[in-house]
């Protein structure tokens, strides 16, 4: 199994970016922890970060046929991007939406996600654990999609 992990805009700045909200963990540290967990779970994992909506859409399309599940933190595109939602719906890849912060405890404009309606599920508010739980959930989602 291969799980694709996508990080959206501004997540390359983790560690420096609003540490009171997102903590001090860097994206490299998150990816290393995910790689360790992936080994434990017996799955391959591929990472991608972009600040550009079109690149994120392209990556999701390109993963069709090579990846069995997607973990995505769409960043601010969560709240704006019909294109990302359509890409996920079009590929039909089991998708877990993750957020470091609890988007429902923050500003009202963050309470709506365009992604959640096409995701297998959403994990929000657990910091780096959101990603680790997300990877476990993605493996589970891929296995249950396989059984259908
Ligand atoms: C985020 C939450 C979004 O509202 C925000 O725009 C981000 C990060 C999170 O991980 O908590 O960039 O997705």
PDB file of C-alpha atoms and ligand atoms in Angstrom:
ATOM      1  CA  UNK A   1       0.000   0.000   0.000  1.00  0.00           C
ATOM      2  CA  UNK A   2       1.116   3.548  -0.694  1.00  0.00           C
ATOM      3  CA  UNK A   3      -0.385   6.496   1.184  1.00  0.00           C
ATOM      4  CA  UNK A   4       0.081  10.017  -0.158  1.00  0.00           C
ATOM      5  CA  UNK A   5       0.385  12.779   2.458  1.00  0.00           C
ATOM      6  CA  UNK A   6      -0.312  16.272   1.130  1.00  0.00           C
ATOM      7  CA  UNK A   7       0.412  19.489   3.001  1.00  0.00           C
ATOM      8  CA  UNK A   8      -1.234  22.633   1.656  1.00  0.00           C
ATOM      9  CA  UNK A   9      -0.257  26.300   1.737  1.00  0.00           C
ATOM     10  CA  UNK A  10       1.913  27.809   4.484  1.00  0.00           C
ATOM     11  CA  UNK A  11       2.528  24.450   6.140  1.00  0.00           C
ATOM     12  CA  UNK A  12       6.136  24.674   4.927  1.00  0.00           C
ATOM     13  CA  UNK A  13       6.483  27.387   7.590  1.00  0.00           C
ATOM     14  CA  UNK A  14       5.521  25.120  10.498  1.00  0.00           C
ATOM     15  CA  UNK A  15       7.830  25.627  13.442  1.00  0.00           C
ATOM     16  CA  UNK A  16       8.006  29.376  12.790  1.00  0.00           C
ATOM     17  CA  UNK A  17       4.387  30.027  11.839  1.00  0.00           C
ATOM     18  CA  UNK A  18       2.041  31.177  14.649  1.00  0.00           C
ATOM     19  CA  UNK A  19       3.546  28.739  17.184  1.00  0.00           C
ATOM     20  CA  UNK A  20       0.834  29.568  19.728  1.00  0.00           C
ATOM     21  CA  UNK A  21      -1.648  27.906  17.344  1.00  0.00           C
ATOM     22  CA  UNK A  22       0.397  25.339  15.442  1.00  0.00           C
ATOM     23  CA  UNK A  23       3.179  24.522  17.910  1.00  0.00           C
ATOM     24  CA  UNK A  24       6.896  24.418  17.165  1.00  0.00           C
ATOM     25  CA  UNK A  25       7.091  21.140  15.290  1.00  0.00           C
ATOM     26  CA  UNK A  26       8.436  21.509  11.733  1.00  0.00           C
ATOM     27  CA  UNK A  27       7.081  19.881   8.585  1.00  0.00           C
ATOM     28  CA  UNK A  28      10.256  17.767   8.343  1.00  0.00           C
ATOM     29  CA  UNK A  29       9.623  16.451  11.865  1.00  0.00           C
ATOM     30  CA  UNK A  30       6.018  15.613  11.006  1.00  0.00           C
ATOM     31  CA  UNK A  31       7.123  13.761   7.877  1.00  0.00           C
ATOM     32  CA  UNK A  32       9.806  11.823   9.822  1.00  0.00           C
ATOM     33  CA  UNK A  33       7.266  10.746  12.437  1.00  0.00           C
ATOM     34  CA  UNK A  34       4.876   9.678   9.671  1.00  0.00           C
ATOM     35  CA  UNK A  35       7.625   7.710   7.910  1.00  0.00           C
ATOM     36  CA  UNK A  36       8.377   5.839  11.172  1.00  0.00           C
ATOM     37  CA  UNK A  37       4.697   5.068  11.736  1.00  0.00           C
ATOM     38  CA  UNK A  38       4.277   3.975   8.120  1.00  0.00           C
ATOM     39  CA  UNK A  39       7.050   1.432   8.602  1.00  0.00           C
ATOM     40  CA  UNK A  40       5.296   0.143  11.719  1.00  0.00           C
ATOM     41  CA  UNK A  41       2.001  -0.131   9.808  1.00  0.00           C
ATOM     42  CA  UNK A  42       3.676  -1.820   6.837  1.00  0.00           C
ATOM     43  CA  UNK A  43       2.780   0.834   4.283  1.00  0.00           C
ATOM     44  CA  UNK A  44       4.766   3.115   1.995  1.00  0.00           C
ATOM     45  CA  UNK A  45       4.247   6.829   2.341  1.00  0.00           C
ATOM     46  CA  UNK A  46       4.907   9.713  -0.055  1.00  0.00           C
ATOM     47  CA  UNK A  47       4.979  13.393   0.946  1.00  0.00           C
ATOM     48  CA  UNK A  48       4.102  16.529  -1.013  1.00  0.00           C
ATOM     49  CA  UNK A  49       3.775  20.174   0.016  1.00  0.00           C
ATOM     50  CA  UNK A  50       2.723  23.080  -2.169  1.00  0.00           C
ATOM     51  CA  UNK A  51       1.469  26.622  -1.761  1.00  0.00           C
ATOM     52  CA  UNK A  52      -0.294  26.407  -5.150  1.00  0.00           C
ATOM     53  CA  UNK A  53      -3.819  25.099  -5.599  1.00  0.00           C
ATOM     54  CA  UNK A  54      -3.244  23.803  -9.155  1.00  0.00           C
ATOM     55  CA  UNK A  55      -0.168  21.825  -8.084  1.00  0.00           C
ATOM     56  CA  UNK A  56      -2.169  20.205  -5.293  1.00  0.00           C
ATOM     57  CA  UNK A  57      -4.953  19.272  -7.738  1.00  0.00           C
ATOM     58  CA  UNK A  58      -2.379  17.843 -10.164  1.00  0.00           C
ATOM     59  CA  UNK A  59      -0.701  15.781  -7.448  1.00  0.00           C
ATOM     60  CA  UNK A  60      -4.044  14.269  -6.417  1.00  0.00           C
ATOM     61  CA  UNK A  61      -4.814  13.387 -10.050  1.00  0.00           C
ATOM     62  CA  UNK A  62      -1.336  11.909 -10.550  1.00  0.00           C
ATOM     63  CA  UNK A  63      -1.765   9.702  -7.468  1.00  0.00           C
ATOM     64  CA  UNK A  64      -4.619   7.827  -9.132  1.00  0.00           C
ATOM     65  CA  UNK A  65      -3.568   4.247  -9.631  1.00  0.00           C
ATOM     66  CA  UNK A  66      -0.332   4.583  -7.638  1.00  0.00           C
ATOM     67  CA  UNK A  67      -1.659   5.532  -4.171  1.00  0.00           C
ATOM     68  CA  UNK A  68      -4.427   3.751  -2.310  1.00  0.00           C
ATOM     69  CA  UNK A  69      -5.252   6.492   0.200  1.00  0.00           C
ATOM     70  CA  UNK A  70      -4.689  10.175   0.824  1.00  0.00           C
ATOM     71  CA  UNK A  71      -4.018  12.152   4.010  1.00  0.00           C
ATOM     72  CA  UNK A  72      -4.435  15.850   3.343  1.00  0.00           C
ATOM     73  CA  UNK A  73      -4.078  19.006   5.363  1.00  0.00           C
ATOM     74  CA  UNK A  74      -5.434  21.458   2.803  1.00  0.00           C
ATOM     75  CA  UNK A  75      -4.525  24.484   4.978  1.00  0.00           C
ATOM     76  CA  UNK A  76      -6.568  27.560   4.037  1.00  0.00           C
ATOM     77  CA  UNK A  77      -7.787  25.816   0.848  1.00  0.00           C
ATOM     78  CA  UNK A  78      -9.996  23.775   3.191  1.00  0.00           C
ATOM     79  CA  UNK A  79     -12.285  26.758   3.392  1.00  0.00           C
ATOM     80  CA  UNK A  80     -12.131  27.948  -0.225  1.00  0.00           C
ATOM     81  CA  UNK A  81     -11.286  25.247  -2.733  1.00  0.00           C
ATOM     82  CA  UNK A  82     -13.977  23.562  -4.787  1.00  0.00           C
ATOM     83  CA  UNK A  83     -11.157  22.481  -7.139  1.00  0.00           C
ATOM     84  CA  UNK A  84      -9.487  20.402  -4.409  1.00  0.00           C
ATOM     85  CA  UNK A  85     -12.816  18.913  -3.394  1.00  0.00           C
ATOM     86  CA  UNK A  86     -13.536  17.973  -7.019  1.00  0.00           C
ATOM     87  CA  UNK A  87     -10.068  16.425  -7.443  1.00  0.00           C
ATOM     88  CA  UNK A  88     -10.636  14.195  -4.403  1.00  0.00           C
ATOM     89  CA  UNK A  89     -14.145  13.270  -5.555  1.00  0.00           C
ATOM     90  CA  UNK A  90     -12.919  12.589  -9.120  1.00  0.00           C
ATOM     91  CA  UNK A  91     -10.155  10.204  -8.106  1.00  0.00           C
ATOM     92  CA  UNK A  92     -12.351   8.432  -5.559  1.00  0.00           C
ATOM     93  CA  UNK A  93      -9.259   7.886  -3.378  1.00  0.00           C
ATOM     94  CA  UNK A  94     -10.161   7.265   0.296  1.00  0.00           C
ATOM     95  CA  UNK A  95      -9.176  10.558   1.907  1.00  0.00           C
ATOM     96  CA  UNK A  96      -8.583  11.629   5.483  1.00  0.00           C
ATOM     97  CA  UNK A  97      -8.675  15.378   6.108  1.00  0.00           C
ATOM     98  CA  UNK A  98      -6.419  16.498   8.947  1.00  0.00           C
ATOM     99  CA  UNK A  99      -5.833  19.767  10.771  1.00  0.00           C
ATOM    100  CA  UNK A 100      -3.325  20.597  13.485  1.00  0.00           C
ATOM    101  CA  UNK A 101      -5.678  23.072  15.144  1.00  0.00           C
ATOM    102  CA  UNK A 102      -9.342  22.490  15.941  1.00  0.00           C
ATOM    103  CA  UNK A 103     -10.910  24.486  13.118  1.00  0.00           C
ATOM    104  CA  UNK A 104     -14.285  24.546  14.927  1.00  0.00           C
ATOM    105  CA  UNK A 105     -12.832  26.395  17.915  1.00  0.00           C
ATOM    106  CA  UNK A 106     -11.377  29.151  15.727  1.00  0.00           C
ATOM    107  CA  UNK A 107     -12.757  31.969  13.550  1.00  0.00           C
ATOM    108  CA  UNK A 108     -16.122  31.280  11.977  1.00  0.00           C
ATOM    109  CA  UNK A 109     -14.727  31.287   8.411  1.00  0.00           C
ATOM    110  CA  UNK A 110     -12.709  28.183   9.367  1.00  0.00           C
ATOM    111  CA  UNK A 111     -15.796  26.243  10.450  1.00  0.00           C
ATOM    112  CA  UNK A 112     -16.733  25.271   6.909  1.00  0.00           C
ATOM    113  CA  UNK A 113     -14.686  22.690   5.015  1.00  0.00           C
ATOM    114  CA  UNK A 114     -15.194  22.069   1.294  1.00  0.00           C
ATOM    115  CA  UNK A 115     -13.200  18.859   1.748  1.00  0.00           C
ATOM    116  CA  UNK A 116     -15.099  17.089   4.535  1.00  0.00           C
ATOM    117  CA  UNK A 117     -18.069  16.204   2.304  1.00  0.00           C
ATOM    118  CA  UNK A 118     -15.853  14.062   0.065  1.00  0.00           C
ATOM    119  CA  UNK A 119     -13.499  12.779   2.784  1.00  0.00           C
ATOM    120  CA  UNK A 120     -13.690   9.405   4.519  1.00  0.00           C
ATOM    121  CA  UNK A 121     -13.353  11.392   7.742  1.00  0.00           C
ATOM    122  CA  UNK A 122     -11.763  14.385   9.391  1.00  0.00           C
ATOM    123  CA  UNK A 123      -9.298  14.659  12.308  1.00  0.00           C
ATOM    124  CA  UNK A 124      -8.873  18.136  13.738  1.00  0.00           C
ATOM    125  CA  UNK A 125      -7.202  19.677  16.762  1.00  0.00           C
ATOM    126  CA  UNK A 126      -4.593  17.143  17.880  1.00  0.00           C
ATOM    127  CA  UNK A 127      -1.445  18.864  16.615  1.00  0.00           C
ATOM    128  CA  UNK A 128       1.043  16.405  15.115  1.00  0.00           C
ATOM    129  CA  UNK A 129      -1.149  13.557  16.405  1.00  0.00           C
ATOM    130  CA  UNK A 130      -3.788  14.597  13.850  1.00  0.00           C
ATOM    131  CA  UNK A 131      -1.396  13.451  11.129  1.00  0.00           C
ATOM    132  CA  UNK A 132      -0.448  10.220  12.915  1.00  0.00           C
ATOM    133  CA  UNK A 133      -4.098   9.349  13.553  1.00  0.00           C
ATOM    134  CA  UNK A 134      -4.769  10.395   9.969  1.00  0.00           C
ATOM    135  CA  UNK A 135      -2.256   7.895   8.613  1.00  0.00           C
ATOM    136  CA  UNK A 136      -3.782   5.082  10.678  1.00  0.00           C
ATOM    137  CA  UNK A 137      -7.239   6.129   9.468  1.00  0.00           C
ATOM    138  CA  UNK A 138      -6.067   6.233   5.842  1.00  0.00           C
ATOM    139  CA  UNK A 139      -4.741   2.655   6.038  1.00  0.00           C
ATOM    140  CA  UNK A 140      -8.051   1.591   7.563  1.00  0.00           C
ATOM    141  CA  UNK A 141      -9.979   3.469   4.842  1.00  0.00           C
ATOM    142  CA  UNK A 142      -7.912   1.911   2.032  1.00  0.00           C
ATOM    143  CA  UNK A 143      -8.436  -1.592   3.460  1.00  0.00           C
ATOM    144  CA  UNK A 144     -12.189  -1.121   3.827  1.00  0.00           C
ATOM    145  CA  UNK A 145     -12.443   0.406   0.302  1.00  0.00           C
ATOM    146  CA  UNK A 146     -10.682  -2.732  -0.973  1.00  0.00           C
ATOM    147  CA  UNK A 147     -13.264  -5.022   0.600  1.00  0.00           C
ATOM    148  CA  UNK A 148     -16.178  -3.345  -1.266  1.00  0.00           C
TER     149      UNK A 148
HETATM  150  C1  LIG B   1      -5.019  24.305   9.309  1.00  0.00           C
HETATM  151  C2  LIG B   1      -6.252  25.143   9.656  1.00  0.00           C
HETATM  152  C3  LIG B   1      -6.590  26.114   8.532  1.00  0.00           C
HETATM  153  O1  LIG B   1      -7.725  26.893   8.890  1.00  0.00           O
HETATM  154  C4  LIG B   1      -5.427  27.043   8.277  1.00  0.00           C
HETATM  155  O2  LIG B   1      -5.706  27.900   7.192  1.00  0.00           O
HETATM  156  C5  LIG B   1      -4.141  26.314   8.067  1.00  0.00           C
HETATM  157  C6  LIG B   1      -3.837  25.177   8.925  1.00  0.00           C
HETATM  158  C7  LIG B   1      -4.580  23.401  10.494  1.00  0.00           C
HETATM  159  O3  LIG B   1      -3.795  22.494  10.245  1.00  0.00           O
HETATM  160  O4  LIG B   1      -4.982  23.637  11.624  1.00  0.00           O
HETATM  161  O5  LIG B   1      -3.317  26.690   7.246  1.00  0.00           O
HETATM  162  O6  LIG B   1      -5.348  23.457   8.222  1.00  0.00           O
END
